[in-house]
XYZ file of C-alpha atoms in Angstrom:
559
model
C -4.648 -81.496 -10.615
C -4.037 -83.166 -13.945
C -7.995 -83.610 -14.287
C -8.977 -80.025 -13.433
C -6.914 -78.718 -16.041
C -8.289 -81.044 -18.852
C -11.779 -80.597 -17.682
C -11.124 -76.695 -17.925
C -10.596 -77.026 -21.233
C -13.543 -78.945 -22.287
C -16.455 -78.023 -24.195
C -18.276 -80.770 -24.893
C -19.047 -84.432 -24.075
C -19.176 -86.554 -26.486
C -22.215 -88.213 -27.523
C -24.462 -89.740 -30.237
C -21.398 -91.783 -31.481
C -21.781 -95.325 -32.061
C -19.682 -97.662 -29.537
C -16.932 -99.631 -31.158
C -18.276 -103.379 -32.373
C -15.986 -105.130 -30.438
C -16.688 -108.338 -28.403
C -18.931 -109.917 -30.344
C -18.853 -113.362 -31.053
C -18.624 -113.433 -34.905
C -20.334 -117.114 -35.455
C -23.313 -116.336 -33.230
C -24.509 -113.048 -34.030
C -24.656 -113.875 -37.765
C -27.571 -115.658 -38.650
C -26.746 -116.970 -42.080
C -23.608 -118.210 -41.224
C -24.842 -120.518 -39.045
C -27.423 -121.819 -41.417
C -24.330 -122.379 -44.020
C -22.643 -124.547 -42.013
C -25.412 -126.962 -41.115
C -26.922 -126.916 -44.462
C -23.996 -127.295 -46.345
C -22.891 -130.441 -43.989
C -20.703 -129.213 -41.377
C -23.285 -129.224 -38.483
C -20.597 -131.251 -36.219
C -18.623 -127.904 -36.485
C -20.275 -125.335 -34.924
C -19.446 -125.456 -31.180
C -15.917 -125.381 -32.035
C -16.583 -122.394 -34.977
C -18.584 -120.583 -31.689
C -15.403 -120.676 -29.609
C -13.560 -119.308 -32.778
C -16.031 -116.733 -33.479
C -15.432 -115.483 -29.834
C -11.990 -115.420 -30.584
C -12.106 -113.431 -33.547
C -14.177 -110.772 -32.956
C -12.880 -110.191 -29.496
C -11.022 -106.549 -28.629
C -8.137 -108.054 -28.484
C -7.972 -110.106 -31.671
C -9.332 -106.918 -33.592
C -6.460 -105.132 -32.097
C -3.617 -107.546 -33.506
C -5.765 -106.373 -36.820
C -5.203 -103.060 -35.943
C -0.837 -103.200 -35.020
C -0.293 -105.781 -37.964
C -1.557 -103.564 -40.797
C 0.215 -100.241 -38.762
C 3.431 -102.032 -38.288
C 3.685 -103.627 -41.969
C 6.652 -106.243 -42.376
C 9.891 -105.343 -42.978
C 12.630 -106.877 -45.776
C 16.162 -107.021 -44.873
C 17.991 -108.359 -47.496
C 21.495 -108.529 -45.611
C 23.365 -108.387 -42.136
C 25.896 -105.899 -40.800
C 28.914 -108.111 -42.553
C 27.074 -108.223 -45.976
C 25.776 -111.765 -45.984
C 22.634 -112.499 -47.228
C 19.464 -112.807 -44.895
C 16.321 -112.749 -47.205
C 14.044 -112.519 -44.050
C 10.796 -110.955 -44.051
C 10.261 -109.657 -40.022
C 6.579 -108.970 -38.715
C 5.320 -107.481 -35.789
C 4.509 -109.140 -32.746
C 0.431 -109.116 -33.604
C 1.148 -110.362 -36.848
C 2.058 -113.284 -35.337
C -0.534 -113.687 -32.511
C -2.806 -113.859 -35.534
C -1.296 -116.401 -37.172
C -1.241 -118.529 -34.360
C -4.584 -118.162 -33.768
C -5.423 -119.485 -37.034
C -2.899 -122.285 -37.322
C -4.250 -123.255 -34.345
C -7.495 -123.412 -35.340
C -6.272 -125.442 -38.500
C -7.527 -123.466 -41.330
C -4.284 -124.426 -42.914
C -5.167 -127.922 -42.984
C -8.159 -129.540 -41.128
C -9.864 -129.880 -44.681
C -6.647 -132.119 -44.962
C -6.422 -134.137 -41.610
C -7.246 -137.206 -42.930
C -4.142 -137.730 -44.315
C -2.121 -138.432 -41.065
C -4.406 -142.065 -40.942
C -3.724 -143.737 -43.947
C -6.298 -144.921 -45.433
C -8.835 -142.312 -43.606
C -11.152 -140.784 -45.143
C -11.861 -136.808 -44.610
C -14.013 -136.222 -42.370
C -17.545 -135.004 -43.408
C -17.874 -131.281 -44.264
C -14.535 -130.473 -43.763
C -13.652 -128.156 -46.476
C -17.222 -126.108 -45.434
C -16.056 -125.890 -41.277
C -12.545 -124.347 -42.848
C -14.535 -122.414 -45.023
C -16.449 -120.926 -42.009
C -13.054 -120.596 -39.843
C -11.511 -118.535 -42.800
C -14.877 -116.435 -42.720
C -14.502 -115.590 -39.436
C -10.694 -115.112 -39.399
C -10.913 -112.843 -42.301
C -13.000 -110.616 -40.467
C -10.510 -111.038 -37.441
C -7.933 -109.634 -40.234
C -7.711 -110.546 -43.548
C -3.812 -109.738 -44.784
C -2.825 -112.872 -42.612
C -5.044 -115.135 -44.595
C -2.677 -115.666 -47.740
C -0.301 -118.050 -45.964
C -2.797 -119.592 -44.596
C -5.142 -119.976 -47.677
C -1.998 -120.754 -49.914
C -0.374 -123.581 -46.938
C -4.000 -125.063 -47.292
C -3.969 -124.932 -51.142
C -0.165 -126.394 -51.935
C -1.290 -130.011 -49.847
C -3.368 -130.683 -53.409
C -0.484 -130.397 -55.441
C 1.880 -131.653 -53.157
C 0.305 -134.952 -52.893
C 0.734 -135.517 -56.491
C 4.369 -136.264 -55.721
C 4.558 -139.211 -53.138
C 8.331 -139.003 -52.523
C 7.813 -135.179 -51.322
C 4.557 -135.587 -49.791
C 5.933 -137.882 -47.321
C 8.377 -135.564 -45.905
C 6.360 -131.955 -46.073
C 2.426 -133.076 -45.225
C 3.047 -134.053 -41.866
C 4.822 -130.578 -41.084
C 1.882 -129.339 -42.704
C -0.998 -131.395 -40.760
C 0.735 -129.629 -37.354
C -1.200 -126.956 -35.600
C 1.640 -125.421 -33.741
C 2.641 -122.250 -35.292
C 6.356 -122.025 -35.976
C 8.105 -118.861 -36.625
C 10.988 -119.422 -36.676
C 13.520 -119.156 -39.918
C 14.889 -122.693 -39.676
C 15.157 -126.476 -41.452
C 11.899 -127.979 -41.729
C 13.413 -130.971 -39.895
C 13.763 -128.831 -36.746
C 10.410 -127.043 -36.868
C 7.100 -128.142 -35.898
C 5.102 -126.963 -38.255
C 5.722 -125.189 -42.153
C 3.964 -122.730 -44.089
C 3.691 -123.018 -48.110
C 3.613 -119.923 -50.825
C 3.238 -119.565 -54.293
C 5.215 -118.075 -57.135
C 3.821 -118.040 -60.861
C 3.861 -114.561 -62.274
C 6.759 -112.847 -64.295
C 7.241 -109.317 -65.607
C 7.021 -110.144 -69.080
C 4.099 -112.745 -68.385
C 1.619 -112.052 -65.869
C -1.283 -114.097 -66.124
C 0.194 -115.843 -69.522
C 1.944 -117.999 -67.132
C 3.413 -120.382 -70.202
C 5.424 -116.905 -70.917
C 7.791 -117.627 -68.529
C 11.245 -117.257 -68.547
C 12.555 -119.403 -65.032
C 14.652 -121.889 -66.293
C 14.800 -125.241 -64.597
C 17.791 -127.806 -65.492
C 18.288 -131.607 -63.660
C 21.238 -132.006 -61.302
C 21.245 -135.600 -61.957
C 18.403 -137.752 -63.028
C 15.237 -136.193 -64.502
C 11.046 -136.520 -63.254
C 9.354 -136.447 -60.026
C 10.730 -135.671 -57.489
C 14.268 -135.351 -58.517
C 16.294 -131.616 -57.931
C 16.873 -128.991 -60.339
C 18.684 -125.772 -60.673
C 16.171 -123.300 -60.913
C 17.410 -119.761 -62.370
C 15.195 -116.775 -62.704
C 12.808 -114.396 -61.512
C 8.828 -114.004 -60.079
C 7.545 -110.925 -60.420
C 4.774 -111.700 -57.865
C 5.712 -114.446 -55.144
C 3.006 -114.260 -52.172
C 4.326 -114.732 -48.213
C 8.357 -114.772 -48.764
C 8.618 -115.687 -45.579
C 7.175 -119.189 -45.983
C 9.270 -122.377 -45.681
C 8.939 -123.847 -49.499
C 6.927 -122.342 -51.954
C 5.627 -124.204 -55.666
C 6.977 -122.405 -58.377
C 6.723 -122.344 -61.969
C 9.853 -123.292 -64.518
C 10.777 -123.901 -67.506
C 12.100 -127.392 -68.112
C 13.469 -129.533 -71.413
C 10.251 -131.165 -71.508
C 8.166 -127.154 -70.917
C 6.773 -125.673 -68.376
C 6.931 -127.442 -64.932
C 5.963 -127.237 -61.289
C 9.003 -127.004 -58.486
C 8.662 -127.017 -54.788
C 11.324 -124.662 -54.174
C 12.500 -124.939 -50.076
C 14.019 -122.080 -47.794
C 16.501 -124.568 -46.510
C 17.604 -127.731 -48.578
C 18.244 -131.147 -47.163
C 21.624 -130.595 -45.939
C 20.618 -127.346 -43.616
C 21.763 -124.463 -46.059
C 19.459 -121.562 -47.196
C 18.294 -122.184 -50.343
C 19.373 -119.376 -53.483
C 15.670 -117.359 -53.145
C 16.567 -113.788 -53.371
C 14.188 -111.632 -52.173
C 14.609 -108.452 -53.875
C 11.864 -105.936 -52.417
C 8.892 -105.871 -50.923
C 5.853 -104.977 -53.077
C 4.245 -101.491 -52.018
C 0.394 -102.581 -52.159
C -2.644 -100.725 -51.808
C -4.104 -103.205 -48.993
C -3.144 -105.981 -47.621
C -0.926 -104.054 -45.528
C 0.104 -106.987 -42.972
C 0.832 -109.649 -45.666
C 4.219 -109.721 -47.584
C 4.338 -110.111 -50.915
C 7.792 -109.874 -53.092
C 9.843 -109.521 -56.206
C 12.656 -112.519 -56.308
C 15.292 -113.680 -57.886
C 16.524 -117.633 -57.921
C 20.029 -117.810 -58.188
C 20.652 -121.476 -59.181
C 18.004 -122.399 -56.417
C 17.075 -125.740 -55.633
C 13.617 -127.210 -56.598
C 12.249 -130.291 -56.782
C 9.954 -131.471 -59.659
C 6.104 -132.090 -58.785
C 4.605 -134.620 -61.525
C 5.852 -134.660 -64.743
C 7.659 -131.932 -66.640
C 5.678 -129.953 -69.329
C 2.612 -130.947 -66.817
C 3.132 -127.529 -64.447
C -0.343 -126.007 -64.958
C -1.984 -129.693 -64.270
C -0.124 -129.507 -61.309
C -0.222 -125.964 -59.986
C -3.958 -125.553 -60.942
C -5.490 -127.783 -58.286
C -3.842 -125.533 -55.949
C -5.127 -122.283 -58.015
C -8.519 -123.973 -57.892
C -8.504 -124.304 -53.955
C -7.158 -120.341 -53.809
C -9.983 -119.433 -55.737
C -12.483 -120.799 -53.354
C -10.869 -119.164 -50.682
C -11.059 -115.833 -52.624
C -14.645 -115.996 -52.658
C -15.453 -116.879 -49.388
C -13.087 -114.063 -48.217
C -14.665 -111.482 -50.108
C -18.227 -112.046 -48.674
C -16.746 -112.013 -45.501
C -15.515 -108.318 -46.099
C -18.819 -107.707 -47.223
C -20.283 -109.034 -43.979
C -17.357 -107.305 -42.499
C -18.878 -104.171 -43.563
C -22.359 -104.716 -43.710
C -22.329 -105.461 -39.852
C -20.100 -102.150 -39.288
C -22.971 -100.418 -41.654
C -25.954 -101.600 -39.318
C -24.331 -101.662 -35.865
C -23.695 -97.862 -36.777
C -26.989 -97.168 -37.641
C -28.890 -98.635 -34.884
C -26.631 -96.155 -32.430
C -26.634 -92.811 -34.416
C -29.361 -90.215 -34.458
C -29.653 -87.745 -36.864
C -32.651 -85.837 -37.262
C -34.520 -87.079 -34.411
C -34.666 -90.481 -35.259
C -32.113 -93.324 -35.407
C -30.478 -93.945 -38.457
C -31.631 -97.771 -38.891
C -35.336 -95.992 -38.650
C -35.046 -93.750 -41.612
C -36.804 -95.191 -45.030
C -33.710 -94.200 -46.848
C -31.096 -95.992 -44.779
C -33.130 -98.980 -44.300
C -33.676 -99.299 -47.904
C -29.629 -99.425 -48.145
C -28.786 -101.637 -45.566
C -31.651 -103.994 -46.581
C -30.301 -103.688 -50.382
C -26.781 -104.593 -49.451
C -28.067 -107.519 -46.640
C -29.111 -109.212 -50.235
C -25.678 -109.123 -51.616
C -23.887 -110.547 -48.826
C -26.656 -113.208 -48.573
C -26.284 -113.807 -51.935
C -22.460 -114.062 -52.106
C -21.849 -115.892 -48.606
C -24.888 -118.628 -50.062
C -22.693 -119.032 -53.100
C -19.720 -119.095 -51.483
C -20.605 -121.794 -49.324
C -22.245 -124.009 -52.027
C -18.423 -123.893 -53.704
C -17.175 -125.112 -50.427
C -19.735 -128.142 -49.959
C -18.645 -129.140 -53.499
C -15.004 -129.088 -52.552
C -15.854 -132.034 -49.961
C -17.586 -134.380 -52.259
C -14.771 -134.843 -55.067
C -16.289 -138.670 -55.999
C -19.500 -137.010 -56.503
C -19.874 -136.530 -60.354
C -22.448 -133.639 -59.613
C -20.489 -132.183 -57.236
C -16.990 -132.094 -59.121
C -19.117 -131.115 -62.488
C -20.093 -127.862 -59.836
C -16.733 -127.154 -58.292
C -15.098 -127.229 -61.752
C -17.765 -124.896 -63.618
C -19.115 -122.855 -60.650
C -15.681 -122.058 -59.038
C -14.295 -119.368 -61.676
C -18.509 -117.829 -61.521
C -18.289 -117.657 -57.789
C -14.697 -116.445 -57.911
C -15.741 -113.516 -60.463
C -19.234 -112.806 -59.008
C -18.737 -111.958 -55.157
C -15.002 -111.068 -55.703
C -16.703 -108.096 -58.066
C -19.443 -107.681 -56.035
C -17.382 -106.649 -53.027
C -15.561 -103.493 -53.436
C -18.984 -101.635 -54.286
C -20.927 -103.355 -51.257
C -17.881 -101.917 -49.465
C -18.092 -98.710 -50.202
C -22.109 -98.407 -49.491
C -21.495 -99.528 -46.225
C -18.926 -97.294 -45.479
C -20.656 -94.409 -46.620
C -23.067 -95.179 -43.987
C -20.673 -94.488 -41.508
C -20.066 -91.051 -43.068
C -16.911 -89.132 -42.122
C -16.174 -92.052 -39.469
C -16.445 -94.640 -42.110
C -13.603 -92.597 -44.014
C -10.601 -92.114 -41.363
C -7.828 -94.974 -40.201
C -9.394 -94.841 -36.892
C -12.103 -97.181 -37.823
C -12.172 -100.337 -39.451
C -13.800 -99.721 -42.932
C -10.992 -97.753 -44.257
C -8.496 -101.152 -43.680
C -11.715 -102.852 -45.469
C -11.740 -100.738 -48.582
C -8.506 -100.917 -49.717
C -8.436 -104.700 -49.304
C -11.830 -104.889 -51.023
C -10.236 -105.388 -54.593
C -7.538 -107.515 -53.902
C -9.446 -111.157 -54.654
C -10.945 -110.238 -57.645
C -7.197 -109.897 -58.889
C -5.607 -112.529 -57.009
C -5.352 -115.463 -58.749
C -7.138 -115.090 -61.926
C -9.027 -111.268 -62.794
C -12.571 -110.877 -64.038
C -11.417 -111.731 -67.754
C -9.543 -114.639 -66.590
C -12.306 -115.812 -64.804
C -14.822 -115.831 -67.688
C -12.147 -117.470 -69.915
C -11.986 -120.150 -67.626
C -15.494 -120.714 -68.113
C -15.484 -120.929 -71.837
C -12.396 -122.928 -71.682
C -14.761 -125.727 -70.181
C -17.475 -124.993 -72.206
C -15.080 -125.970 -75.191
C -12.769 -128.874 -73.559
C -14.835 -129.974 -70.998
C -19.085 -129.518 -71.970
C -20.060 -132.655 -69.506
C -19.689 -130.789 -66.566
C -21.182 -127.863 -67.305
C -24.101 -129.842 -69.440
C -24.417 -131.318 -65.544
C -24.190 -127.785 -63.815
C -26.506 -126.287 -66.313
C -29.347 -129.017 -66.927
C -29.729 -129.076 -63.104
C -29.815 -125.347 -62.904
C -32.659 -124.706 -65.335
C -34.927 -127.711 -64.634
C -34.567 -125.930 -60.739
C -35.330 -122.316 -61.845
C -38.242 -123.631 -64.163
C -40.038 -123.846 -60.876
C -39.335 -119.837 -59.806
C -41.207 -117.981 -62.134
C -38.390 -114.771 -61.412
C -35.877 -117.178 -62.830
C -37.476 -118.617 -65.928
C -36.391 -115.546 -68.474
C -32.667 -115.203 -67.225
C -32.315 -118.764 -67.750
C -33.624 -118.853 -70.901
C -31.442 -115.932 -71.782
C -28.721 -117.839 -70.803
C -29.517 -121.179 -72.807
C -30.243 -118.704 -76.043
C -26.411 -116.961 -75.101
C -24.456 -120.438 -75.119
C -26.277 -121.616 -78.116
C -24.564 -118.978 -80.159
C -21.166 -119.580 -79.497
C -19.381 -117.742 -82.129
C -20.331 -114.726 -79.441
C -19.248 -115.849 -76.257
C -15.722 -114.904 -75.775
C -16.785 -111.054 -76.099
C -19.912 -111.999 -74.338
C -18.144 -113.846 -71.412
C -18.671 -111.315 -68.985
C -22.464 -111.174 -69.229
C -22.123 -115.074 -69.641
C -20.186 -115.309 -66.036
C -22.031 -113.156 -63.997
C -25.575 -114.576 -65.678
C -25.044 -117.597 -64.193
C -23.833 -116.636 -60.893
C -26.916 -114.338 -60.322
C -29.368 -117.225 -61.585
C -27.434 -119.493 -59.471
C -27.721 -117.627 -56.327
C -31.235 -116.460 -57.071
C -32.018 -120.222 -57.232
C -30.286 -121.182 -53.977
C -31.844 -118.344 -52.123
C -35.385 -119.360 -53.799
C -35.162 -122.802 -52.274
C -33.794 -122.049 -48.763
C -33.832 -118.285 -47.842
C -36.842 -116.724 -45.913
C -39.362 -115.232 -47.914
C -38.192 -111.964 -47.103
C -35.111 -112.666 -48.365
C -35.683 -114.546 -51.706
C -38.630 -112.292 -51.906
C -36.707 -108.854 -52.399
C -33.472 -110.563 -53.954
C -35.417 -112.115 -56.739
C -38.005 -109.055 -57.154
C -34.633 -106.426 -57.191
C -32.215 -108.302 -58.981
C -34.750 -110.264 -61.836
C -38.021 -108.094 -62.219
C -36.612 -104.485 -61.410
C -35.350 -101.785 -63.385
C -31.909 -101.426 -64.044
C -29.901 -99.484 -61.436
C -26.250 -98.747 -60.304
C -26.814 -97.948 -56.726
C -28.034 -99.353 -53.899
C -31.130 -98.444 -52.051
C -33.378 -98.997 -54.978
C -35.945 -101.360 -56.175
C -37.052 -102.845 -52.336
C -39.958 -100.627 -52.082
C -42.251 -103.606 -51.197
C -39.700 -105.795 -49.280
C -39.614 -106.551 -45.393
C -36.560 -104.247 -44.925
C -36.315 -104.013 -41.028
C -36.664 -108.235 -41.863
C -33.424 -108.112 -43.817
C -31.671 -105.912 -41.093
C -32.366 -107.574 -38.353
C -31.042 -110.763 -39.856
C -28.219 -109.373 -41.039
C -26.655 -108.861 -37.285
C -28.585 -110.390 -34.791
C -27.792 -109.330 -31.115
């Protein structure tokens, strides 16, 4: 009876809509992915990334993506009796999504090693974390900044042996633990960050936090931390590394929930900030009221300290901003191979094919460049490769972070109207495309970074650079950009207002070189002819007149 009277009331059937891209396995069906991973030394990986990839882009995994950004979490600040809680709650998928990355240990398998004493990491181990995050973030990205910032902290951490001892292990556990308790009775712990202030921001040695000894100063020892963050990522975490001011300057703290004898620790949380994305992460305004933290290194050495963890965020920026671009470029082309307009599929149409070929080369670009960064993470003893993590991580960071709101909103507007509602997964995309090219460190910060080498630090980049140009002498594209670039640094009175053009110079020449030497032709081919010899444009579907378009589709989603 029920049926009759709905089907009375019908006047169509819907058709010519694309199905949902669900159930797909998100390692497989992406061609250059896999070629990242063996190239860039994690070959062992890839049967377990394939079961992850499953994982990830199964229904079910894109639906936790779906209740944990419509359910955001929740502050409450206090019980019924007026006692202090500071307790971030999540929803249920929330949590099913950060078990099924814990699990997968992209909060620490770069770091497993460190259980054996004396072991030594095993090879390609930052790149296979790399690729898990990849995938993940295309699972759902929100829950990613515990995750990324629990991976980060173990660099820092380790710099202080008496506090190392106690957290790493909780960190090196796979079993995701909820639960607002001691470390001592939880299996595993998650790590956050704290750095920014109101008056401050990014001028981080314009804090205000004040740290003072309980006893005895240096490593290790407590302090009574008093102050504010105007910015502390995931509230909920078990300890977080903080910035402070102590008698000897600014200092790094790792600040815990609970201290040693089983109280909660002074960390205020205050409210909840209201973002634009990033809808299922927490992110808060708190206040330490005579908080315990304990001093990492030395004090007046906080940046030293915090940095190498700033350093590992930054790679994880950049790999999860290609993988929103892939995130949409895959929505982009799986759309247009299902939806007809005027006669003819979309992916058949000149015009379309020149877009989604045109933004193909950006993700290929950025995910190439990404995952170069990564391979240079896991060779720190390598002179070459710490000369290229320490130059080329602020470029990558700037480059594909930039790059990805705009390859975003292409892809959606392939997708038209359906691109543009909630009900679809591009709109959740969008507004979490700008996030990592603010999170730590902006687009100026980034190119300061760069000339702050270039002045302190010239061997590495001499390194990075000499082996750049001798390479693009041999691509005839690159020979004028890199001479442009030699000609900029040689004039360095004009490089801090020139940084920008300095920054992203060298990340296009760098990823024009990598996709020379081991993209297909049709790939290097339309990158190099677009982005080198073409006219100057600002939007895509331009310049690819001659290229193998229906090439740089097909690759782009294979399946």
């Amino acid at each position: 009876m029920a049926q009759a009277a709905s089907s009375q009331f019908d006047t169509h059937e819907v058709s010519n809509q694309s199905p949902p891209l669900v159930d797909v396995n998100l390692l497989t069906s992406d061609r250059l992915l896999q070629e990242m991973v063996i190239r860039e030394g994690a070959a062992a990986a890839v049967a377990n990334l394939e079961q992850f990839g499953a994982l990830a882009g199964s229904s079910e995994a894109l639906e936790w993506g779906r209740l944990a950004n419509e359910n955001p979490p929740k502050l409450k600040t206090h019980d019924a009796q007026g006692h202090r809680l500071d307790i971030v709650e999540f929803h249920p998928a929330y949590h099913a999504l950060m078990q099924a990355s814990v699990t997968q240990g992209l909060h620490c398998s770069a770091w497993d090693h460190l259980a054996i004493p004396g072991a030594k990491p095993k090879p390609g181990a930052n790149v296979a974390r790399c690729a898990g995050s990849y995938l993940a973030t295309q699972m759902e990205a929100g829950h990613g900044c515990p995750i990324t910032m629990t991976n980060a902290a173990v660099a820092t951490i380790a710099l202080e042996p008496s506090l190392a001892k106690d957290w790493l292990p909780k960190i090196l556990d796979r079993r995701y633990d909820r639960r607002f308790l001691p470390p001592s009775k939880k299996t595993s712990v998650m790590f956050g960050m704290g750095m920014t202030e109101k008056q401050g921001g990014t001028d981080v040695r314009a804090n205000t936090t004040r740290a003072e000894p309980l006893g005895q100063r240096g490593g290790g020892q407590p302090y009574v931390i008093t102050g504010h963050k105007w910015f502390m990522s995931a509230p909920m975490c078990d300890a977080f590394l903080v910035l402070a001011q102590a008698t000897g300057g600014l200092s790094c703290f790792l600040l815990p929930r609970f201290l040693p004898d089983g109280t909660v620790n002074s960390i205020h949380l205050q409210r909840l900030k209201n973002k634009l994305g990033n809808q299922s992460n927490a992110s808060s305004e708190v206040e330490f009221c005579n908080a315990t933290g304990f001093l990492v290194g030395e004090e007046g050495r906080g940046v030293p300290a915090i940095i190498e963890m700033v350093t590992a965020t930054r790679l994880d920026c950049a790999v999860g901003s290609a993988a929103l671009m892939r995130t949409a470029l895959a929505a982009a082309v799986h759309h247009a191979r299902h939806r007809t307009a005027f006669q003819r599929k979309l992916v058949d149409q000149p015009l379309m094919q020149q877009v989604l070929a045109d933004l193909a080369l950006d993700v290929e670009a950025a995910t190439v460049l990404a995952f170069r960064l990564a391979r240079s993470f896991d060779h720190p003893d390598d002179p070459n490769e710490a000369a290229w993590r320490r130059v080329m991580t602020p470029v990558t960071k700037y480059w594909v972070c930039k790059m990805t709101p705009a390859v975003v909103n292409e892809a959606l507007e392939c997708l038209g109207g359906n691109g543009y509602v909630e009900d679809g997964p591009l709109a959740r995309v969008y507004r979490e495309a700008p996030l990592n090219a603010i999170w730590e460190g902006s687009g100026n910060v980034m190119a300061l970074d760069l000339l702050r080498v270039l002045e302190r630090d010239p061997e590495p980049v001499a390194l990075v650079l000499s082996d750049i140009m001798t390479r693009a002498a041999a691509t005839p594209e690159l020979r004028e950009p890199a001479a442009h670039l030699q000609a900029m640094l040689q004039n360095r009175s004009q490089l801090e207002r020139r940084g920008r053009e300095l920054i992203e110079g060298l990340a296009k020449l760098a990823a024009g070189l990598l996709l020379a030497e081991h993209a297909p032709a049709a790939v290097s081919d339309a990158f190099l002819g677009s982005r080198f010899m073409g006219s100057r444009r600002y939007t895509y579907g331009q310049g690819l007149a001659r290229a193998d378009v229906r090439a740089l589709i097909e690759r782009s989603l294979a399946g």
